[in-house]
Amino acid sequence: MPTVPPEKSQAAWRPTDNAALGHRLWAIAEGYIPSETQHAGSSSLASHETACLLNTNDTDANICISIYFSNREPVGPYRVIVPARRTLHLRFDDLADPEPIPRDTDYASVIVSDVPIVVQHTRLDSRDSALALISTLAYAEHHP
Amino acid sequence: MPTVPPEKSQAAWRPTDNAALGHRLWAIAEGYIPSETQHAGSSSLASHETACLLNTNDTDANICISIYFSNREPVGPYRVIVPARRTLHLRFDDLADPEPIPRDTDYASVIVSDVPIVVQHTRLDSRDSALALISTLAYAEHHP
Amino acid sequence: MPTVPPEKSQAAWRPTDNAALGHRLWAIAEGYIPSETQHAGSSSLASHETACLLNTNDTDANICISIYFSNREPVGPYRVIVPARRTLHLRFDDLADPEPIPRDTDYASVIVSDVPIVVQHTRLDSRDSALALISTLAYAEHHP
Amino acid sequence: MPTVPPEKSQAAWRPTDNAALGHRLWAIAEGYIPSETQHAGSSSLASHETACLLNTNDTDANICISIYFSNREPVGPYRVIVPARRTLHLRFDDLADPEPIPRDTDYASVIVSDVPIVVQHTRLDSRDSALALISTLAYAEHHP
């Protein structure tokens, strides 16, 4: 476990003190990308779902995402790499391979990494003129 | 625990690698379905509460939901099936048997499944002209 | 742990199958009751913070709440009872004894119960004309 | 573990009954401070990210925060003290040393404390005329 360094020069701090934070298996049961949006001209304000991925390790995280639906077999794996000591705020509407995620469709996702990561789920809904924003920690499997 | 497959053909990936993800006992302490809505003409934008259920198992999940109130005995069980390898975004206002959930009434819910599932709680509140949206992971009982 | 009952008459289902769900020690680090509101005429739409408490036990839950501040000693205990097999959606602006919670002030809360309960935190912010609504599971101390 | 005191004089209650609540290592994978805001005249309504920190111990919490980015090395430590038996609602846009957090940039944070604390993450987004507000419990490392 990382320890709080004493008050000394910043140089004594190393981000690798936070290595191996998180879990390797995560799930987001809520998923829905609306096709409507009131902010179509702005990518950051258009309706979207995001999985915020944090990799504090000193090695890259090789990640596979599976998408589950209500009426057909799961699709995957979508492959994503989060480099060592980086965060990636992944938009689900950017996923293209093996196939784009359909709009106006309920889905869920399972995220598997080869090293521990932390996952937080955020959705911006701009179907209405006002923004609606949600965020919640994804489900972490503690005892795999 | 599932492992991240090496970079090879998609055919080598099987969704069953994610089997048995989650817990069998969940609770959502917050519950309230407002009768007012500003988007009555649109089912997806009308005020509603949803439990997003994800079943990654290779067998169907047989689920019983109990509804708790502030001033009377609990009601249940509401029976729901989430098929193998499927997600179900269940609207509480669709529950009818043994009785519909009253509007404008505080309630809470307990969700029991015969196989592990993941549950996320979402509420869309459109009493106001602007949407308000919340989502949070349900409470999972870890050591039942 | 409760089990999913077979498909038989509703009479065979007992809510006590869900007894002892949750934890006895919870914390909500976020707390803020704005004095401004755009919906002052409606109690349910006025800005408020709520702790949704669920007691699935067959005995009443005797609960003590402590309120923490940024610049003075904690205040408490606020005493609340959630009856057996009931939920209580407690508004923090209803707490009066030993003293009301000040408006426009950062606070946090610790909730202790003599039997296991589940706690979810919700805030409705109507300072703006549009509603903003948040909800998240409170922090449960797993290994007290 | 704290116990619910019997109904007697308030003087018998001590906040130190809640000592040692929480964890020492937390992560918030979502982070984004928009430069746009519709409420620039009001500090409390301007877009901001907050980490709500609760220290129920009888000793001060010495906290180090590391900020992770998508395209460069982490920055830190940002040093914060939460006094004994206090809460601090820390705005990320107030952090200045070793450097301010850039606007319109994805980031994530890791929070390490020398005593157990509880962390909840809140974001107010007022890029739109209506407020959007999110809050979620941060990720707690349970078995460090």
mmCIF file of N, CA and C in Angstrom, chain B residues 16-136:
data_model
loop_
_atom_site.group_PDB
_atom_site.id
_atom_site.type_symbol
_atom_site.label_atom_id
_atom_site.label_comp_id
_atom_site.label_asym_id
_atom_site.label_seq_id
_atom_site.Cartn_x
_atom_site.Cartn_y
_atom_site.Cartn_z
ATOM 1 N N THR B 16 -19.026 -16.529 -22.617
ATOM 2 C CA THR B 16 -19.120 -17.315 -21.384
ATOM 3 C C THR B 16 -17.880 -17.153 -20.527
ATOM 4 N N ASP B 17 -16.843 -16.521 -21.068
ATOM 5 C CA ASP B 17 -15.680 -16.213 -20.228
ATOM 6 C C ASP B 17 -16.059 -15.306 -19.062
ATOM 7 N N ASN B 18 -17.176 -14.599 -19.204
ATOM 8 C CA ASN B 18 -17.603 -13.698 -18.139
ATOM 9 C C ASN B 18 -18.614 -14.338 -17.189
ATOM 10 N N ALA B 19 -18.813 -15.615 -17.277
ATOM 11 C CA ALA B 19 -19.866 -16.264 -16.488
ATOM 12 C C ALA B 19 -19.701 -16.002 -14.996
ATOM 13 N N ALA B 20 -20.853 -15.984 -14.306
ATOM 14 C CA ALA B 20 -20.888 -15.937 -12.841
ATOM 15 C C ALA B 20 -20.365 -14.626 -12.265
ATOM 16 N N LEU B 21 -20.617 -13.555 -12.957
ATOM 17 C CA LEU B 21 -20.220 -12.227 -12.492
ATOM 18 C C LEU B 21 -21.332 -11.650 -11.622
ATOM 19 N N GLY B 22 -20.990 -11.164 -10.430
ATOM 20 C CA GLY B 22 -21.967 -10.453 -9.621
ATOM 21 C C GLY B 22 -22.332 -11.116 -8.320
ATOM 22 N N HIS B 23 -23.536 -10.797 -7.858
ATOM 23 C CA HIS B 23 -24.028 -11.300 -6.575
ATOM 24 C C HIS B 23 -25.483 -11.732 -6.733
ATOM 25 N N ARG B 24 -25.981 -12.452 -5.734
ATOM 26 C CA ARG B 24 -27.350 -12.972 -5.797
ATOM 27 C C ARG B 24 -28.334 -12.129 -5.001
ATOM 28 N N LEU B 25 -27.853 -11.189 -4.206
ATOM 29 C CA LEU B 25 -28.737 -10.411 -3.335
ATOM 30 C C LEU B 25 -28.386 -8.932 -3.445
ATOM 31 N N TRP B 26 -29.359 -8.113 -3.843
ATOM 32 C CA TRP B 26 -29.146 -6.693 -4.075
ATOM 33 C C TRP B 26 -30.269 -5.876 -3.425
ATOM 34 N N ALA B 27 -29.971 -4.631 -3.093
ATOM 35 C CA ALA B 27 -30.998 -3.755 -2.542
ATOM 36 C C ALA B 27 -30.875 -2.358 -3.130
ATOM 37 N N ILE B 28 -32.016 -1.723 -3.369
ATOM 38 C CA ILE B 28 -32.082 -0.325 -3.809
ATOM 39 C C ILE B 28 -32.944 0.408 -2.794
ATOM 40 N N ALA B 29 -32.305 1.256 -1.969
ATOM 41 C CA ALA B 29 -33.041 1.888 -0.871
ATOM 42 C C ALA B 29 -33.876 3.059 -1.360
ATOM 43 N N GLU B 30 -33.512 3.639 -2.483
ATOM 44 C CA GLU B 30 -34.227 4.790 -3.023
ATOM 45 C C GLU B 30 -35.244 4.308 -4.040
ATOM 46 N N GLY B 31 -36.476 4.769 -3.929
ATOM 47 C CA GLY B 31 -37.487 4.450 -4.921
ATOM 48 C C GLY B 31 -38.605 5.452 -4.853
ATOM 49 N N TYR B 32 -38.992 5.983 -6.028
ATOM 50 C CA TYR B 32 -40.063 6.989 -6.065
ATOM 51 C C TYR B 32 -40.430 7.182 -7.529
ATOM 52 N N ILE B 33 -41.680 6.916 -7.875
ATOM 53 C CA ILE B 33 -42.154 7.134 -9.242
ATOM 54 C C ILE B 33 -43.109 8.318 -9.213
ATOM 55 N N PRO B 34 -42.687 9.496 -9.716
ATOM 56 C CA PRO B 34 -43.590 10.640 -9.686
ATOM 57 C C PRO B 34 -44.729 10.468 -10.699
ATOM 58 N N SER B 35 -45.892 10.952 -10.332
ATOM 59 C CA SER B 35 -47.016 10.876 -11.279
ATOM 60 C C SER B 35 -46.944 12.010 -12.297
ATOM 61 N N GLU B 36 -46.349 13.127 -11.891
ATOM 62 C CA GLU B 36 -46.175 14.249 -12.817
ATOM 63 C C GLU B 36 -45.095 13.934 -13.829
ATOM 64 N N THR B 37 -45.244 14.412 -15.027
ATOM 65 C CA THR B 37 -44.166 14.346 -15.998
ATOM 66 C C THR B 37 -44.439 15.386 -17.062
ATOM 67 N N GLN B 38 -43.371 15.931 -17.619
ATOM 68 C CA GLN B 38 -43.523 16.927 -18.691
ATOM 69 C C GLN B 38 -43.381 16.290 -20.059
ATOM 70 N N HIS B 39 -43.140 14.997 -20.102
ATOM 71 C CA HIS B 39 -42.884 14.329 -21.378
ATOM 72 C C HIS B 39 -43.835 13.139 -21.516
ATOM 73 N N ALA B 40 -45.133 13.369 -21.187
ATOM 74 C CA ALA B 40 -46.065 12.245 -21.122
ATOM 75 C C ALA B 40 -46.195 11.524 -22.465
ATOM 76 N N GLY B 41 -45.935 12.227 -23.555
ATOM 77 C CA GLY B 41 -46.108 11.600 -24.857
ATOM 78 C C GLY B 41 -44.995 10.648 -25.239
ATOM 79 N N SER B 42 -43.873 10.682 -24.507
ATOM 80 C CA SER B 42 -42.734 9.838 -24.859
ATOM 81 C C SER B 42 -42.446 8.868 -23.723
ATOM 82 N N SER B 43 -42.591 7.594 -23.994
ATOM 83 C CA SER B 43 -42.370 6.602 -22.947
ATOM 84 C C SER B 43 -40.947 6.694 -22.399
ATOM 85 N N SER B 44 -39.960 6.898 -23.284
ATOM 86 C CA SER B 44 -38.574 6.875 -22.812
ATOM 87 C C SER B 44 -38.228 8.131 -22.019
ATOM 88 N N LEU B 45 -38.966 9.236 -22.215
ATOM 89 C CA LEU B 45 -38.666 10.467 -21.495
ATOM 90 C C LEU B 45 -39.633 10.715 -20.334
ATOM 91 N N ALA B 46 -40.678 9.909 -20.167
ATOM 92 C CA ALA B 46 -41.558 10.050 -19.012
ATOM 93 C C ALA B 46 -40.808 9.619 -17.763
ATOM 94 N N SER B 47 -41.151 10.218 -16.627
ATOM 95 C CA SER B 47 -40.490 9.876 -15.365
ATOM 96 C C SER B 47 -40.562 8.367 -15.132
ATOM 97 N N HIS B 48 -39.450 7.757 -14.788
ATOM 98 C CA HIS B 48 -39.487 6.335 -14.488
ATOM 99 C C HIS B 48 -38.255 5.923 -13.688
ATOM 100 N N GLU B 49 -38.378 4.799 -13.001
ATOM 101 C CA GLU B 49 -37.270 4.157 -12.285
ATOM 102 C C GLU B 49 -36.932 2.859 -13.000
ATOM 103 N N THR B 50 -35.655 2.576 -13.121
ATOM 104 C CA THR B 50 -35.215 1.371 -13.809
ATOM 105 C C THR B 50 -34.198 0.619 -12.965
ATOM 106 N N ALA B 51 -34.314 -0.708 -12.946
ATOM 107 C CA ALA B 51 -33.239 -1.554 -12.426
ATOM 108 C C ALA B 51 -32.605 -2.242 -13.629
ATOM 109 N N CYS B 52 -31.350 -1.907 -13.893
ATOM 110 C CA CYS B 52 -30.639 -2.531 -15.005
ATOM 111 C C CYS B 52 -30.003 -3.824 -14.494
ATOM 112 N N LEU B 53 -30.441 -4.942 -15.046
ATOM 113 C CA LEU B 53 -30.021 -6.259 -14.578
ATOM 114 C C LEU B 53 -29.146 -6.900 -15.647
ATOM 115 N N LEU B 54 -27.997 -7.427 -15.260
ATOM 116 C CA LEU B 54 -27.098 -8.087 -16.204
ATOM 117 C C LEU B 54 -26.831 -9.515 -15.745
ATOM 118 N N ASN B 55 -27.138 -10.464 -16.632
ATOM 119 C CA ASN B 55 -26.916 -11.887 -16.356
ATOM 120 C C ASN B 55 -25.890 -12.432 -17.338
ATOM 121 N N THR B 56 -24.658 -12.630 -16.884
ATOM 122 C CA THR B 56 -23.606 -13.123 -17.787
ATOM 123 C C THR B 56 -23.504 -14.647 -17.765
ATOM 124 N N ASN B 57 -24.356 -15.297 -16.998
ATOM 125 C CA ASN B 57 -24.300 -16.756 -16.900
ATOM 126 C C ASN B 57 -24.830 -17.430 -18.165
ATOM 127 N N ASP B 58 -24.563 -18.728 -18.254
ATOM 128 C CA ASP B 58 -25.095 -19.530 -19.350
ATOM 129 C C ASP B 58 -26.449 -20.140 -19.017
ATOM 130 N N THR B 59 -26.994 -19.768 -17.866
ATOM 131 C CA THR B 59 -28.339 -20.201 -17.504
ATOM 132 C C THR B 59 -29.192 -18.973 -17.208
ATOM 133 N N ASP B 60 -30.501 -19.112 -17.362
ATOM 134 C CA ASP B 60 -31.400 -17.994 -17.063
ATOM 135 C C ASP B 60 -31.323 -17.636 -15.580
ATOM 136 N N ALA B 61 -31.558 -16.358 -15.287
ATOM 137 C CA ALA B 61 -31.628 -15.903 -13.901
ATOM 138 C C ALA B 61 -33.098 -15.761 -13.508
ATOM 139 N N ASN B 62 -33.514 -16.518 -12.489
ATOM 140 C CA ASN B 62 -34.870 -16.414 -11.944
ATOM 141 C C ASN B 62 -34.818 -15.458 -10.767
ATOM 142 N N ILE B 63 -35.525 -14.358 -10.889
ATOM 143 C CA ILE B 63 -35.370 -13.234 -9.970
ATOM 144 C C ILE B 63 -36.684 -12.942 -9.261
ATOM 145 N N CYS B 64 -36.597 -12.667 -7.954
ATOM 146 C CA CYS B 64 -37.757 -12.244 -7.167
ATOM 147 C C CYS B 64 -37.468 -10.866 -6.576
ATOM 148 N N ILE B 65 -38.385 -9.932 -6.767
ATOM 149 C CA ILE B 65 -38.241 -8.581 -6.244
ATOM 150 C C ILE B 65 -39.280 -8.350 -5.155
ATOM 151 N N SER B 66 -38.837 -7.797 -4.021
ATOM 152 C CA SER B 66 -39.740 -7.398 -2.936
ATOM 153 C C SER B 66 -39.739 -5.883 -2.844
ATOM 154 N N ILE B 67 -40.901 -5.303 -2.645
ATOM 155 C CA ILE B 67 -41.026 -3.847 -2.524
ATOM 156 C C ILE B 67 -41.380 -3.498 -1.082
ATOM 157 N N TYR B 68 -40.576 -2.610 -0.484
ATOM 158 C CA TYR B 68 -40.779 -2.158 0.900
ATOM 159 C C TYR B 68 -41.328 -0.739 0.916
ATOM 160 N N PHE B 69 -42.188 -0.463 1.878
ATOM 161 C CA PHE B 69 -42.826 0.849 1.994
ATOM 162 C C PHE B 69 -42.530 1.468 3.348
ATOM 163 N N SER B 70 -42.979 2.712 3.520
ATOM 164 C CA SER B 70 -42.753 3.389 4.803
ATOM 165 C C SER B 70 -43.851 3.085 5.813
ATOM 166 N N ASN B 71 -45.011 2.673 5.338
ATOM 167 C CA ASN B 71 -46.144 2.581 6.265
ATOM 168 C C ASN B 71 -47.008 1.330 6.107
ATOM 169 N N ARG B 72 -46.490 0.325 5.384
ATOM 170 C CA ARG B 72 -47.239 -0.938 5.322
ATOM 171 C C ARG B 72 -46.283 -2.081 5.018
ATOM 172 N N GLU B 73 -46.800 -3.302 5.093
ATOM 173 C CA GLU B 73 -45.965 -4.488 4.912
ATOM 174 C C GLU B 73 -45.427 -4.569 3.474
ATOM 175 N N PRO B 74 -44.273 -5.220 3.313
ATOM 176 C CA PRO B 74 -43.717 -5.392 1.966
ATOM 177 C C PRO B 74 -44.653 -6.177 1.052
ATOM 178 N N VAL B 75 -44.477 -5.960 -0.250
ATOM 179 C CA VAL B 75 -45.272 -6.650 -1.263
ATOM 180 C C VAL B 75 -44.333 -7.443 -2.162
ATOM 181 N N GLY B 76 -44.759 -8.649 -2.525
ATOM 182 C CA GLY B 76 -43.958 -9.460 -3.424
ATOM 183 C C GLY B 76 -44.422 -10.884 -3.417
ATOM 184 N N PRO B 77 -43.727 -11.768 -4.098
ATOM 185 C CA PRO B 77 -42.609 -11.416 -4.971
ATOM 186 C C PRO B 77 -43.067 -11.072 -6.387
ATOM 187 N N TYR B 78 -42.386 -10.085 -6.948
ATOM 188 C CA TYR B 78 -42.503 -9.832 -8.376
ATOM 189 C C TYR B 78 -41.481 -10.738 -9.054
ATOM 190 N N ARG B 79 -41.913 -11.513 -10.023
ATOM 191 C CA ARG B 79 -41.008 -12.475 -10.662
ATOM 192 C C ARG B 79 -40.540 -11.971 -12.023
ATOM 193 N N VAL B 80 -39.251 -12.062 -12.249
ATOM 194 C CA VAL B 80 -38.666 -11.608 -13.505
ATOM 195 C C VAL B 80 -37.635 -12.637 -13.925
ATOM 196 N N ILE B 81 -37.533 -12.902 -15.203
ATOM 197 C CA ILE B 81 -36.477 -13.779 -15.723
ATOM 198 C C ILE B 81 -35.570 -12.964 -16.638
ATOM 199 N N VAL B 82 -34.266 -13.033 -16.390
ATOM 200 C CA VAL B 82 -33.295 -12.463 -17.328
ATOM 201 C C VAL B 82 -32.615 -13.649 -17.999
ATOM 202 N N PRO B 83 -32.807 -13.799 -19.311
ATOM 203 C CA PRO B 83 -32.241 -14.975 -19.986
ATOM 204 C C PRO B 83 -30.715 -15.017 -19.899
ATOM 205 N N ALA B 84 -30.164 -16.180 -20.155
ATOM 206 C CA ALA B 84 -28.713 -16.372 -20.161
ATOM 207 C C ALA B 84 -28.056 -15.382 -21.117
ATOM 208 N N ARG B 85 -26.956 -14.760 -20.670
ATOM 209 C CA ARG B 85 -26.165 -13.835 -21.498
ATOM 210 C C ARG B 85 -26.980 -12.657 -22.033
ATOM 211 N N ARG B 86 -27.898 -12.136 -21.192
ATOM 212 C CA ARG B 86 -28.724 -11.001 -21.599
ATOM 213 C C ARG B 86 -28.755 -9.958 -20.492
ATOM 214 N N THR B 87 -29.089 -8.712 -20.884
ATOM 215 C CA THR B 87 -29.378 -7.667 -19.910
ATOM 216 C C THR B 87 -30.851 -7.310 -20.013
ATOM 217 N N LEU B 88 -31.442 -6.894 -18.895
ATOM 218 C CA LEU B 88 -32.832 -6.431 -18.887
ATOM 219 C C LEU B 88 -32.874 -5.119 -18.128
ATOM 220 N N HIS B 89 -33.363 -4.071 -18.790
ATOM 221 C CA HIS B 89 -33.521 -2.777 -18.137
ATOM 222 C C HIS B 89 -34.984 -2.687 -17.726
ATOM 223 N N LEU B 90 -35.230 -3.077 -16.482
ATOM 224 C CA LEU B 90 -36.583 -3.273 -15.965
ATOM 225 C C LEU B 90 -37.155 -1.981 -15.420
ATOM 226 N N ARG B 91 -38.288 -1.542 -15.958
ATOM 227 C CA ARG B 91 -38.963 -0.351 -15.428
ATOM 228 C C ARG B 91 -39.903 -0.767 -14.315
ATOM 229 N N PHE B 92 -39.750 -0.119 -13.146
ATOM 230 C CA PHE B 92 -40.601 -0.477 -12.015
ATOM 231 C C PHE B 92 -42.072 -0.165 -12.299
ATOM 232 N N ASP B 93 -42.331 0.815 -13.164
ATOM 233 C CA ASP B 93 -43.741 1.107 -13.452
ATOM 234 C C ASP B 93 -44.363 0.062 -14.377
ATOM 235 N N ASP B 94 -43.562 -0.886 -14.853
ATOM 236 C CA ASP B 94 -44.118 -2.001 -15.627
ATOM 237 C C ASP B 94 -44.513 -3.175 -14.734
ATOM 238 N N LEU B 95 -44.087 -3.184 -13.479
ATOM 239 C CA LEU B 95 -44.408 -4.300 -12.587
ATOM 240 C C LEU B 95 -45.901 -4.268 -12.246
ATOM 241 N N ALA B 96 -46.592 -5.382 -12.400
ATOM 242 C CA ALA B 96 -48.053 -5.380 -12.212
ATOM 243 C C ALA B 96 -48.543 -6.483 -11.285
ATOM 244 N N ASP B 97 -47.777 -7.555 -11.141
ATOM 245 C CA ASP B 97 -48.222 -8.728 -10.377
ATOM 246 C C ASP B 97 -47.246 -8.979 -9.229
ATOM 247 N N PRO B 98 -47.668 -8.972 -7.974
ATOM 248 C CA PRO B 98 -49.054 -9.016 -7.469
ATOM 249 C C PRO B 98 -49.817 -7.696 -7.483
ATOM 250 N N GLU B 99 -49.191 -6.541 -7.663
ATOM 251 C CA GLU B 99 -49.941 -5.287 -7.714
ATOM 252 C C GLU B 99 -49.016 -4.207 -8.243
ATOM 253 N N PRO B 100 -49.548 -3.176 -8.939
ATOM 254 C CA PRO B 100 -48.678 -2.094 -9.421
ATOM 255 C C PRO B 100 -48.063 -1.334 -8.248
ATOM 256 N N ILE B 101 -46.903 -0.726 -8.477
ATOM 257 C CA ILE B 101 -46.260 0.100 -7.459
ATOM 258 C C ILE B 101 -46.922 1.473 -7.475
ATOM 259 N N PRO B 102 -47.389 1.934 -6.320
ATOM 260 C CA PRO B 102 -48.103 3.206 -6.305
ATOM 261 C C PRO B 102 -47.197 4.374 -6.692
ATOM 262 N N ARG B 103 -47.785 5.427 -7.310
ATOM 263 C CA ARG B 103 -47.038 6.622 -7.678
ATOM 264 C C ARG B 103 -46.926 7.547 -6.464
ATOM 265 N N ASP B 104 -45.947 8.458 -6.523
ATOM 266 C CA ASP B 104 -45.777 9.495 -5.487
ATOM 267 C C ASP B 104 -45.624 8.892 -4.093
ATOM 268 N N THR B 105 -44.967 7.752 -4.032
ATOM 269 C CA THR B 105 -44.842 6.996 -2.785
ATOM 270 C C THR B 105 -43.401 6.542 -2.626
ATOM 271 N N ASP B 106 -42.824 6.780 -1.448
ATOM 272 C CA ASP B 106 -41.471 6.277 -1.188
ATOM 273 C C ASP B 106 -41.499 4.758 -1.101
ATOM 274 N N TYR B 107 -40.539 4.118 -1.774
ATOM 275 C CA TYR B 107 -40.406 2.667 -1.623
ATOM 276 C C TYR B 107 -38.937 2.284 -1.725
ATOM 277 N N ALA B 108 -38.648 1.023 -1.446
ATOM 278 C CA ALA B 108 -37.309 0.465 -1.609
ATOM 279 C C ALA B 108 -37.489 -0.936 -2.159
ATOM 280 N N SER B 109 -36.425 -1.515 -2.713
ATOM 281 C CA SER B 109 -36.586 -2.839 -3.311
ATOM 282 C C SER B 109 -35.429 -3.748 -2.948
ATOM 283 N N VAL B 110 -35.737 -5.031 -2.836
ATOM 284 C CA VAL B 110 -34.728 -6.066 -2.626
ATOM 285 C C VAL B 110 -34.849 -7.046 -3.773
ATOM 286 N N ILE B 111 -33.720 -7.386 -4.375
ATOM 287 C CA ILE B 111 -33.688 -8.208 -5.577
ATOM 288 C C ILE B 111 -32.884 -9.464 -5.276
ATOM 289 N N VAL B 112 -33.521 -10.629 -5.411
ATOM 290 C CA VAL B 112 -32.871 -11.908 -5.145
ATOM 291 C C VAL B 112 -32.851 -12.720 -6.433
ATOM 292 N N SER B 113 -31.702 -13.259 -6.770
ATOM 293 C CA SER B 113 -31.571 -14.067 -7.985
ATOM 294 C C SER B 113 -31.018 -15.439 -7.630
ATOM 295 N N ASP B 114 -31.343 -16.448 -8.446
ATOM 296 C CA ASP B 114 -30.798 -17.782 -8.165
ATOM 297 C C ASP B 114 -29.398 -17.978 -8.752
ATOM 298 N N VAL B 115 -28.937 -17.036 -9.558
ATOM 299 C CA VAL B 115 -27.546 -17.042 -10.051
ATOM 300 C C VAL B 115 -27.000 -15.621 -9.906
ATOM 301 N N PRO B 116 -25.676 -15.441 -9.904
ATOM 302 C CA PRO B 116 -25.132 -14.090 -9.726
ATOM 303 C C PRO B 116 -25.526 -13.154 -10.876
ATOM 304 N N ILE B 117 -25.907 -11.939 -10.525
ATOM 305 C CA ILE B 117 -26.212 -10.892 -11.499
ATOM 306 C C ILE B 117 -25.590 -9.580 -11.019
ATOM 307 N N VAL B 118 -25.631 -8.552 -11.894
ATOM 308 C CA VAL B 118 -25.204 -7.206 -11.529
ATOM 309 C C VAL B 118 -26.405 -6.278 -11.681
ATOM 310 N N VAL B 119 -26.608 -5.364 -10.708
ATOM 311 C CA VAL B 119 -27.776 -4.480 -10.703
ATOM 312 C C VAL B 119 -27.332 -3.023 -10.585
ATOM 313 N N GLN B 120 -27.832 -2.197 -11.473
ATOM 314 C CA GLN B 120 -27.585 -0.757 -11.416
ATOM 315 C C GLN B 120 -28.932 -0.050 -11.437
ATOM 316 N N HIS B 121 -29.071 0.987 -10.643
ATOM 317 C CA HIS B 121 -30.340 1.691 -10.461
ATOM 318 C C HIS B 121 -30.313 3.024 -11.188
ATOM 319 N N THR B 122 -31.328 3.312 -11.994
ATOM 320 C CA THR B 122 -31.402 4.581 -12.719
ATOM 321 C C THR B 122 -32.787 5.187 -12.551
ATOM 322 N N ARG B 123 -32.840 6.490 -12.354
ATOM 323 C CA ARG B 123 -34.126 7.189 -12.309
ATOM 324 C C ARG B 123 -34.095 8.383 -13.229
ATOM 325 N N LEU B 124 -35.110 8.506 -14.066
ATOM 326 C CA LEU B 124 -35.297 9.697 -14.887
ATOM 327 C C LEU B 124 -36.446 10.481 -14.286
ATOM 328 N N ASP B 125 -36.190 11.729 -13.946
ATOM 329 C CA ASP B 125 -37.216 12.563 -13.331
ATOM 330 C C ASP B 125 -37.533 13.705 -14.285
ATOM 331 N N SER B 126 -38.719 13.693 -14.851
ATOM 332 C CA SER B 126 -39.084 14.753 -15.800
ATOM 333 C C SER B 126 -40.300 15.526 -15.299
ATOM 334 N N ARG B 127 -40.370 15.675 -13.962
ATOM 335 C CA ARG B 127 -41.428 16.529 -13.419
ATOM 336 C C ARG B 127 -41.217 17.958 -13.862
ATOM 337 N N ASP B 128 -39.958 18.352 -13.886
ATOM 338 C CA ASP B 128 -39.579 19.659 -14.390
ATOM 339 C C ASP B 128 -39.463 19.547 -15.916
ATOM 340 N N SER B 129 -39.390 20.701 -16.601
ATOM 341 C CA SER B 129 -39.239 20.644 -18.056
ATOM 342 C C SER B 129 -37.874 20.068 -18.429
ATOM 343 N N ALA B 130 -36.885 20.298 -17.586
ATOM 344 C CA ALA B 130 -35.568 19.726 -17.846
ATOM 345 C C ALA B 130 -35.498 18.329 -17.222
ATOM 346 N N LEU B 131 -34.739 17.471 -17.840
ATOM 347 C CA LEU B 131 -34.588 16.119 -17.315
ATOM 348 C C LEU B 131 -33.634 16.107 -16.134
ATOM 349 N N ALA B 132 -33.905 15.256 -15.161
ATOM 350 C CA ALA B 132 -32.927 14.958 -14.120
ATOM 351 C C ALA B 132 -32.744 13.453 -14.134
ATOM 352 N N LEU B 133 -31.518 13.026 -14.081
ATOM 353 C CA LEU B 133 -31.222 11.621 -14.291
ATOM 354 C C LEU B 133 -30.252 11.196 -13.208
ATOM 355 N N ILE B 134 -30.528 10.091 -12.549
ATOM 356 C CA ILE B 134 -29.572 9.574 -11.584
ATOM 357 C C ILE B 134 -29.283 8.124 -11.911
ATOM 358 N N SER B 135 -28.129 7.664 -11.501
ATOM 359 C CA SER B 135 -27.820 6.249 -11.638
ATOM 360 C C SER B 135 -26.794 5.890 -10.590
ATOM 361 N N THR B 136 -26.965 4.754 -9.974
ATOM 362 C CA THR B 136 -25.980 4.306 -9.014
ATOM 363 C C THR B 136 -26.026 2.793 -8.935
#
